[in-house]
XYZ file of C-alpha atoms in Angstrom:
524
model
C 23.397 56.833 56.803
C 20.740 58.727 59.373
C 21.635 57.711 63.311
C 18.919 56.841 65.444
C 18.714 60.182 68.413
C 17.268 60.037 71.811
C 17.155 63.563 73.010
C 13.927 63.987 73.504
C 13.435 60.439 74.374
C 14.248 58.181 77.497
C 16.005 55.222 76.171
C 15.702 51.855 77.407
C 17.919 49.124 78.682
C 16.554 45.253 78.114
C 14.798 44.279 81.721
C 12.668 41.129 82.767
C 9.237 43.801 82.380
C 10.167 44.258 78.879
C 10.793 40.752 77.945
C 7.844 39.446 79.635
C 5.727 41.933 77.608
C 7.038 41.695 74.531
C 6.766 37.585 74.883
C 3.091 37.753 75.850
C 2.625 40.115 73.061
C 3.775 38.091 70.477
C 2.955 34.533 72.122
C -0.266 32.421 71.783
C -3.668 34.352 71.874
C -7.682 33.495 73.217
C -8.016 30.394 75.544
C -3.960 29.763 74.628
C -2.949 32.395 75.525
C -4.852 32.795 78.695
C -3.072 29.712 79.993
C 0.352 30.464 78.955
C 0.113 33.798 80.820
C -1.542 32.658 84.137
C 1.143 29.498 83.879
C 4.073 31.652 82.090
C 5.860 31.504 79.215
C 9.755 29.753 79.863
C 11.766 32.205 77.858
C 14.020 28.783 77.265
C 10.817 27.938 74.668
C 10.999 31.023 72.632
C 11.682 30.389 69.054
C 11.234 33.736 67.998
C 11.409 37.685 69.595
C 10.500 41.098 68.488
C 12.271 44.302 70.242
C 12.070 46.681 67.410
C 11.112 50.346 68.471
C 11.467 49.938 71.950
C 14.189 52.731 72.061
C 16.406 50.046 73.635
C 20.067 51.515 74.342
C 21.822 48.520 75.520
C 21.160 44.835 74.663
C 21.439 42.840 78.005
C 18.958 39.572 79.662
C 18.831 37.715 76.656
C 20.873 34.956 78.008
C 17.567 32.918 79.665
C 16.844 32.587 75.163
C 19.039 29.422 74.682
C 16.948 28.035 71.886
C 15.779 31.790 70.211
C 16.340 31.230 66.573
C 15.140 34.839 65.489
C 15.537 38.271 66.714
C 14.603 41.450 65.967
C 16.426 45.011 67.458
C 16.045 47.050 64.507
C 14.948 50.662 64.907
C 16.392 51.419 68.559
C 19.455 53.411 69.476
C 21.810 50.624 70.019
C 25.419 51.725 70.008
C 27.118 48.257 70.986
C 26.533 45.070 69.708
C 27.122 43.112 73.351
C 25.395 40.262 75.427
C 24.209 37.661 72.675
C 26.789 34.935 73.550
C 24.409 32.474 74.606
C 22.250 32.634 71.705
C 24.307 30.295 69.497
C 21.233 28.664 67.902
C 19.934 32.436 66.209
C 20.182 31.955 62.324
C 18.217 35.667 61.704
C 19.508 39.077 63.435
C 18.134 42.361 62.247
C 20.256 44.905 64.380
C 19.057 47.833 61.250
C 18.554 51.157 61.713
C 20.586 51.916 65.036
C 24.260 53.436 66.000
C 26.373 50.767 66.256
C 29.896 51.807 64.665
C 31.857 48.586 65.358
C 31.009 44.996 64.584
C 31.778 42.710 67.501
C 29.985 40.295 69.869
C 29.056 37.435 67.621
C 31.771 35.356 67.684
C 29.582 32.460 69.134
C 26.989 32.693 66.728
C 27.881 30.252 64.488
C 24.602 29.185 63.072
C 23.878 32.430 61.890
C 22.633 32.797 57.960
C 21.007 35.989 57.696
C 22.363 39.816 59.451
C 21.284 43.083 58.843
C 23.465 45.631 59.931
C 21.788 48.192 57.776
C 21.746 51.999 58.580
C 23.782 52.066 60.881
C 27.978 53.956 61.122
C 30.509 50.792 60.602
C 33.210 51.866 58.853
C 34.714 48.336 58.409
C 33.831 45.120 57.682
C 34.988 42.781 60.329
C 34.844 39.931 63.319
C 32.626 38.149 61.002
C 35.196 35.288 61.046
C 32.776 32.343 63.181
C 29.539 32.839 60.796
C 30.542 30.532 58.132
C 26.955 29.879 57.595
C 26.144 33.608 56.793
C 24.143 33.563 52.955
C 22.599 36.973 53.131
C 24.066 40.104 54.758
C 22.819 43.147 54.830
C 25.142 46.677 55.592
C 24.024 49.228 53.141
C 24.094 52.770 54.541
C 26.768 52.598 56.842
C 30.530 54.192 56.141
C 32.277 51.558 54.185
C 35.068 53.433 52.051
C 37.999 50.664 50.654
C 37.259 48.771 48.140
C 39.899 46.468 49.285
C 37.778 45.791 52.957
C 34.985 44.082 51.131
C 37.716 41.099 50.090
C 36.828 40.259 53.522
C 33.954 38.695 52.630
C 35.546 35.473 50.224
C 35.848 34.308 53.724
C 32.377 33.127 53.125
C 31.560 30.297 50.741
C 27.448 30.414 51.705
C 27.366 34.172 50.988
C 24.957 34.656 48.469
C 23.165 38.315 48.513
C 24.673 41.224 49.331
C 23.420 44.537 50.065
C 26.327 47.712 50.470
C 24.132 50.176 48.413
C 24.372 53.462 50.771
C 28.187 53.185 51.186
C 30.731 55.439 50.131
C 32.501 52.494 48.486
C 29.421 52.160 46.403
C 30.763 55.744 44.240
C 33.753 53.912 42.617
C 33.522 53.000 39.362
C 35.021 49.976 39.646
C 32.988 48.880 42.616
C 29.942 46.441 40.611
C 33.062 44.543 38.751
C 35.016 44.713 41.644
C 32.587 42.240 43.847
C 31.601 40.355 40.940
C 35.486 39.839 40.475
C 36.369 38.998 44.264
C 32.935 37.372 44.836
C 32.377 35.063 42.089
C 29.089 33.354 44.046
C 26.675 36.127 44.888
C 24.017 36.006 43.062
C 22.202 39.766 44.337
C 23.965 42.271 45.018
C 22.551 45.718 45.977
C 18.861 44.291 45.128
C 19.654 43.094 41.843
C 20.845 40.371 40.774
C 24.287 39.747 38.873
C 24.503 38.752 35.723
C 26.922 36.588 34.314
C 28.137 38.894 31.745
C 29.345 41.218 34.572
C 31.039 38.338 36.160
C 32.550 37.508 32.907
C 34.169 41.122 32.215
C 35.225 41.257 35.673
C 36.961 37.928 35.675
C 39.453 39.010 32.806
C 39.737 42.287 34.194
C 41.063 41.197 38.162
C 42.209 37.789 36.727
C 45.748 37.953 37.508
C 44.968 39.590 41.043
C 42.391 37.248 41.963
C 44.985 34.008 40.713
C 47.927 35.543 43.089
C 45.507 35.883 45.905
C 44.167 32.176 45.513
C 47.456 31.323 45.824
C 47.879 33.087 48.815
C 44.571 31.584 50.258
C 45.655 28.022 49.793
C 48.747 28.560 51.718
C 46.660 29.910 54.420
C 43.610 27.286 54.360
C 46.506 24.640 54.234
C 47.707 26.496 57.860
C 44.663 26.722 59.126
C 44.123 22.883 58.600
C 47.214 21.769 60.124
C 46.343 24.367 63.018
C 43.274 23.243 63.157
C 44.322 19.315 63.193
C 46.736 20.595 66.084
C 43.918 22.157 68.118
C 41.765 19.026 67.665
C 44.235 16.758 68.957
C 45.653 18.511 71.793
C 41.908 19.242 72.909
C 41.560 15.674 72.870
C 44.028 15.503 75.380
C 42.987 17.766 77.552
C 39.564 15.873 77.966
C 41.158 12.924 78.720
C 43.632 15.221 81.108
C 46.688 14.190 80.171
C 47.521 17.280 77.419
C 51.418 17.525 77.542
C 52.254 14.123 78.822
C 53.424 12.813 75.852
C 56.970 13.851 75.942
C 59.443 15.985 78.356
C 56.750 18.977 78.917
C 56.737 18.311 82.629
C 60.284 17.306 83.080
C 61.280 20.366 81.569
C 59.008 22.346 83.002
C 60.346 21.412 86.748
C 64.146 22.609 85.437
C 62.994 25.879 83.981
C 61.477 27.026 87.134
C 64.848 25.525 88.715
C 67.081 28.237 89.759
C 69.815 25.925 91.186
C 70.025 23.087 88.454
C 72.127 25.107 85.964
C 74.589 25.334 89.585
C 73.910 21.463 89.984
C 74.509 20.521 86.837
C 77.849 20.945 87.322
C 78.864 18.327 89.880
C 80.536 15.020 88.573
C 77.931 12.573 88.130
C 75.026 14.613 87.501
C 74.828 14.985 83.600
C 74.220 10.696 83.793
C 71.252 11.753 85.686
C 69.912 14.020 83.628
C 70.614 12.843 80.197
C 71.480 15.453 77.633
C 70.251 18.457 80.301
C 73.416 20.380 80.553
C 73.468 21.436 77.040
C 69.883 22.391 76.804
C 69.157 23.647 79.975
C 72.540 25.868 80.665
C 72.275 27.408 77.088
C 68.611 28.693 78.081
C 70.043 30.055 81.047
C 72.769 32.052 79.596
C 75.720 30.043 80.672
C 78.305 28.872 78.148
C 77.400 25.098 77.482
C 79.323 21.848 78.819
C 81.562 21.449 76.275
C 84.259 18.969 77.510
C 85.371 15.951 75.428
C 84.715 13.518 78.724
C 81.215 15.312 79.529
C 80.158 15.053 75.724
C 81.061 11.212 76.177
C 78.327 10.866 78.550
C 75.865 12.024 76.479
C 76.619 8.872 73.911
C 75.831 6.530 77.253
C 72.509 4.399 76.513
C 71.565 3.580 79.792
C 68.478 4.816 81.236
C 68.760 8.030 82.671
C 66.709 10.021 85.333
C 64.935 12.398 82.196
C 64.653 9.178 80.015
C 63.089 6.803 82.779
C 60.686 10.603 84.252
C 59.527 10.980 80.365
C 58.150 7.236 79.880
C 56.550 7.325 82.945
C 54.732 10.639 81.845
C 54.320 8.688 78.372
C 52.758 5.773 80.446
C 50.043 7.956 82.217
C 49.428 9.249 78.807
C 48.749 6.296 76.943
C 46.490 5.369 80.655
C 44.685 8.541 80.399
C 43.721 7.983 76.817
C 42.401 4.724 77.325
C 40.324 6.000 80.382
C 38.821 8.840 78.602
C 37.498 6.508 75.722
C 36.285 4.376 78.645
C 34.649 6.921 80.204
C 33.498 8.067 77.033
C 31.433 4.165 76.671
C 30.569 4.433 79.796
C 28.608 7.797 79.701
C 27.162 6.404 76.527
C 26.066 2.844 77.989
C 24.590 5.037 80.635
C 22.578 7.239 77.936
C 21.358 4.599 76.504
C 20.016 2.715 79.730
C 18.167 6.093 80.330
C 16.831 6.501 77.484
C 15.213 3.074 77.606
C 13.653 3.228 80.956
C 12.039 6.623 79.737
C 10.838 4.830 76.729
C 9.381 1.982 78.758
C 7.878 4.535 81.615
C 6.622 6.487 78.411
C 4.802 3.177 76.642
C 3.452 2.117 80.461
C 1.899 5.332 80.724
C 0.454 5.134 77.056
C -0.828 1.537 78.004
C -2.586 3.281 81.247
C -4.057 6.410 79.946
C -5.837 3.492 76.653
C -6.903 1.227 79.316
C -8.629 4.424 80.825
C -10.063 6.122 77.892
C -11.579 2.817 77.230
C -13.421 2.809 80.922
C -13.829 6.522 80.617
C -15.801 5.696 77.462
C -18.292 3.141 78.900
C -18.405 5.297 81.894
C -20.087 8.353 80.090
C -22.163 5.738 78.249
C -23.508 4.436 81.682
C -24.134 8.443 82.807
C -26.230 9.115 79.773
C -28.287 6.432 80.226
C -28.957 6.200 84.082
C -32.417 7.193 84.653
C -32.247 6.935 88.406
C -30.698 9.859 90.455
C -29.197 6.906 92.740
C -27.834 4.983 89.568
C -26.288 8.365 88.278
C -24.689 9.495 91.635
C -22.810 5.698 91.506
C -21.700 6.163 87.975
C -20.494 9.564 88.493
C -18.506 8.097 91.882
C -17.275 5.294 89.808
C -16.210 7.678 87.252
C -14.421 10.428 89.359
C -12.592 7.402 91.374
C -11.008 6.420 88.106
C -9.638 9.747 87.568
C -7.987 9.701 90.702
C -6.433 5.848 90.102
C -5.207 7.291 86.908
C -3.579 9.735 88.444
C -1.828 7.685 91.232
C -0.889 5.748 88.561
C 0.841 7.635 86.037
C 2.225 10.137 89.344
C 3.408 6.547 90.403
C 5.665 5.458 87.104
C 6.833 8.917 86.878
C 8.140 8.797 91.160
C 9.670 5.706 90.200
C 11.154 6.661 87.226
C 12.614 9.633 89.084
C 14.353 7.119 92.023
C 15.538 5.270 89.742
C 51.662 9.208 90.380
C 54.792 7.068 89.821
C 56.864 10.437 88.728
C 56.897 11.347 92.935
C 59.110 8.275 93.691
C 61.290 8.716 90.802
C 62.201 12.186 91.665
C 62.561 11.645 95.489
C 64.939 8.633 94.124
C 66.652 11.325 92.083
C 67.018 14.100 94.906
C 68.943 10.969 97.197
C 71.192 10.536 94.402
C 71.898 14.398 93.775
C 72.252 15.278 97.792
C 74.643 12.056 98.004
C 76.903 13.227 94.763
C 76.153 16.931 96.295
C 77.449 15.833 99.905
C 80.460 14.092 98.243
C 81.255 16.893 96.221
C 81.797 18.721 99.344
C 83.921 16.235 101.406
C 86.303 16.459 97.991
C 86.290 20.419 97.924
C 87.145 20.704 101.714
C 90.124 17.949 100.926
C 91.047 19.858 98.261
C 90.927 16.758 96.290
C 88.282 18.430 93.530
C 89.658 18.885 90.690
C 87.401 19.592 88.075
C 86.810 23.340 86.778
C 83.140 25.035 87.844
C 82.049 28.786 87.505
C 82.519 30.977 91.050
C 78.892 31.005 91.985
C 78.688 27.058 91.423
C 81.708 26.654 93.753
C 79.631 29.054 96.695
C 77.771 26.574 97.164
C 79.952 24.649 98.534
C 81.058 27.030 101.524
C 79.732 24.493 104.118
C 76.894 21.835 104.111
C 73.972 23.637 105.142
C 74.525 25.947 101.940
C 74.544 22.710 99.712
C 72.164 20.579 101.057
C 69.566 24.037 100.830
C 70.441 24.128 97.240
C 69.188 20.663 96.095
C 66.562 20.925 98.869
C 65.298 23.608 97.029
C 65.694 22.066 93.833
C 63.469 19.161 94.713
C 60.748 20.664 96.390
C 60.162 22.592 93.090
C 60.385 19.485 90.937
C 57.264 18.411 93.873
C 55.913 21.101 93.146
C 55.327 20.602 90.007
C 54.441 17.178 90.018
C 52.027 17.992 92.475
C 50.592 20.427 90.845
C 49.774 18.627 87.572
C 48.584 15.734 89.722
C 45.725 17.690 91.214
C 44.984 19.232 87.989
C 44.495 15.906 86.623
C 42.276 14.742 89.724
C 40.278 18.020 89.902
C 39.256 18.133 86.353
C 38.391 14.245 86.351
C 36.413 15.231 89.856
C 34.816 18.217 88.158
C 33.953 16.337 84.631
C 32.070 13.762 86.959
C 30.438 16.887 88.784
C 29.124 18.106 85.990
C 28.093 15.493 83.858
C 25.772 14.221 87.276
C 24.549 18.046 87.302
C 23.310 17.899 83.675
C 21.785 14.766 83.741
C 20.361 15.556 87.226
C 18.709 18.797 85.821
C 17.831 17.380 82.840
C 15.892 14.789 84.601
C 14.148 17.737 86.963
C 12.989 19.670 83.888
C 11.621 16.760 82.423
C 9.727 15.485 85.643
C 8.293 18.851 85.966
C 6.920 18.872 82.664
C 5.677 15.307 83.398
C 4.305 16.155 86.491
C 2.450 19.637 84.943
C 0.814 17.704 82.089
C -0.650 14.404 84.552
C -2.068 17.620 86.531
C -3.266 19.391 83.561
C -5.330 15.881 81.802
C -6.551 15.557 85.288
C -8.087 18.659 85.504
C -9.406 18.577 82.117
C -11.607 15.520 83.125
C -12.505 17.147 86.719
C -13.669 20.038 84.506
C -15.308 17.026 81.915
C -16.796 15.579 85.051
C -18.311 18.703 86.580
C -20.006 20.080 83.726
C -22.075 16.637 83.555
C -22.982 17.479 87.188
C -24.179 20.476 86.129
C -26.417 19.389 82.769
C -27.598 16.877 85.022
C -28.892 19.399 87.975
């Protein structure tokens, strides 16, 4: 492995002057060409970019390449791979012959299917984990060592050639049976391909190995699918932005940030309100739990409680949240498809305009050709040029036109009366002396006069608000900004494709200006 030196040389950072060079350079050429570089080149149209030996140090202002399906950085001085996140669609990378020592940054490359990471100083084959499409991967002279790092690579069903010649792991003896053992698919490795009596010597040699780690593997994939199930689903929610209603989440969620419940709890009457709370919640907070015979007793009570009656209501605006999202869901498609008609029809209007045209446009040049009077020619000509210019009112016409074209609140503030009145109560019995039942010291401090109290469940509901509050606007401000941004995208959408409209009408006109003054001139 050689590294890539810039002593003598002033290395370069990725700018706009480069790019715009480079894309020129490699763009269309003669009459093409011309056009493309007096109009420019939208780096969003690039297929396909060359920055080999450009002495480039850093990798940065690739992000305008959305739709870049190739690249080329081989033979710079990179030391970081960095700043290709928003080329997901790249499925070739040559980063060769540069000093990169860790592999990172292409985590959102997903379509990848060919990297070269040759000549460069990894040590370790790694965060490789999102290019399940990778088929041929190139790392030879780098500082690979452990046999056992290149297991790393079953991870990839579509890998098919190889290349690791240059490596230190490359000087064990074991290391050609080794990845035809571990890697039972690749067809080349090192430059050559593997033949099936290699495979076959390996097999019995790692056989036992490679069965225990299967085993091991199908364990994991069967993880990863229920994981992956998981993820799925509860994304699912969170689009239609309910995730987490469909059970206590919430409910619990207001007690755990609920300093004073596990005082509250306490009072007569309150486990009925809170169902089987006093077990759960006082064990989390360190106290001993309510272990009574007559407290346990409530628990077996079927009634609706305050918990039970909070949770369906959260299970309600669940089940409402679903069905809105797959409504929205039709809706956005409905509205998709309506689009997508009228630009159909405006397309198929235009097509009908620009035949009826070409049709006058030929009989027009006809009637040119054969006018032998300068009077008779100058009308023709007229006739013709007007035509232009109804054509293009016309199509800049269709295209203008084308362009114009909570429930949970009340239950708690029901709840908080009921806990201030048993809470007020409570009191009147203590200062009697008529409370009898047995609560911890800091439970009964509350109690040392009504102001202390009544601050205590105050406190206690306006963080049970809180949190209702809280998850309300969440839901409303990611409905608000899903609508936001869905108008955004169509709206630019609709802008990008107006201006390309709009630049080709202009573009066809000229052309026949340009048709139409050149007759002038054969004429003169």
């Amino acid at each position: 492995m050689t590294s890539r030196l810039y002593d003598s040389i002033e290395p370069n950072v990725i700018d706009n002057e480069m790019l715009q060079k480079a894309v020129e350079e490699q763009g269309p050429k003669e009459e093409a060409g011309q056009l493309a570089k007096r109009e420019g080149i939208n780096f969003k149209d690039v297929k396909e970019l060359q920055l080999d030996f450009r002495n480039i140090l850093k990798i940065d202002n690739l992000w305008q390449f959305v739709n870049l399906t190739k690249l080329q950085l081989d033979n710079n001085i990179i030391e970081k791979i960095e700043a290709l996140e928003s080329l997901v669609h790249l499925v070739w990378l040559d980063l060769s012959f540069n000093n990169i020592e860790v592999i990172e940054g292409l985590s959102t490359l997903v379509n990848l299917k060919d990297l070269s990471l040759f000549n460069n100083r990894i040590s370790k084959i790694e965060n490789l984990d999102a290019l399940q499409q990778l088929q041929i991967f190139s790392i030879g002279n780098n500082n690979i060592g452990t046999l056992e790092n290149l297991i790393y690579l079953r991870k990839f069903k579509e890998l098919r050639t190889l290349n690791l010649a240059g490596n230190p792991v490359c000087d064990n003896d074991a290391y050609a049976k080794y990845i035809a053992a571990y890697l039972p698919d690749l067809v080349y490795l090192d430059f050559r391909m593997v033949e099936d009596s290699t495979k076959e010597i390996a097999f019995v040699k790692y056989q036992y190995a490679i069965e225990e780690m299967k085993q091991g593997e199908a364990v994991a994939l069967a993880k990863q699918k229920a994981d992956e199930a998981k993820q799925k689903e509860l994304d699912y929610h969170k689009a239609a932005y309910v995730e987490y209603l469909n059970g206590s989440f919430l409910f619990d969620s207001m007690y755990a940030e609920d300093p004073e419940a596990s005082k509250l709890v306490y009072l007569p009457g309150v486990p009925e309100l809170l169902e089987t709370y006093p077990t759960c919640s006082l064990e989390a907070s360190g106290r001993e739990s309510v272990t009574r015979p007559a407290r346990r007793g409530l628990f077996l009570d079927s009634r609706p409680t305050y918990k039970s009656k909070f949770v369906a209501i959260c299970e309600n605006l669940f089940e409402y949240g679903l069905k809105q999202h797959e409504k929205r869901k039709a809706e956005v498609a409905l509205f998709d498809e309506c689009l997508n008609e009228a630009l159909e029809d405006n397309r198929k209007e235009g097509n009908r305009a620009m035949a009826d045209f070409e049709e006058k446009r030929r009989l027009a040049l006809e009637a040119i050709q054969n006018a032998s009077e300068t009077e008779i020619l100058e009308a023709r000509l007229q006739e013709y040029n007007d035509d232009i210019t109804k054509l293009f009112e016309t199509l800049m016409t269709m295209e203008m036109q084308l362009v114009d074209q909570l429930e949970c609140r009340d239950l708690e503030n029901h709840h908080h009366e009921k806990l201030l009145e048993i809470a007020i109560n409570t009191l009147e019995k203590i200062v009697k002396s008529e409370f009898d039942e047995e609560i911890p010291d800091d439970v009964r401090m509350l109690f040392v006069d009504k102001d202390t109290i009544v601050n205590a469940v105050n406190a206690s509901h306006d963080i049970h608000l809180l949190k209702i509050d809280n998850r309300e606007d969440e839901i409303i401000t990611k409905a608000n900004s899903w609508a936001s941004v869905l108008i955004e995208k169509v709206h630019k959408s609709e802008i990008t494709r107006n201006r390309d409209r709009v630049k080709e009408i202009n573009q066809f006109i000229d052309h026949l200006h340009n048709e139409l003054e050149t007759m002038d001139i054969m004429e003169q």
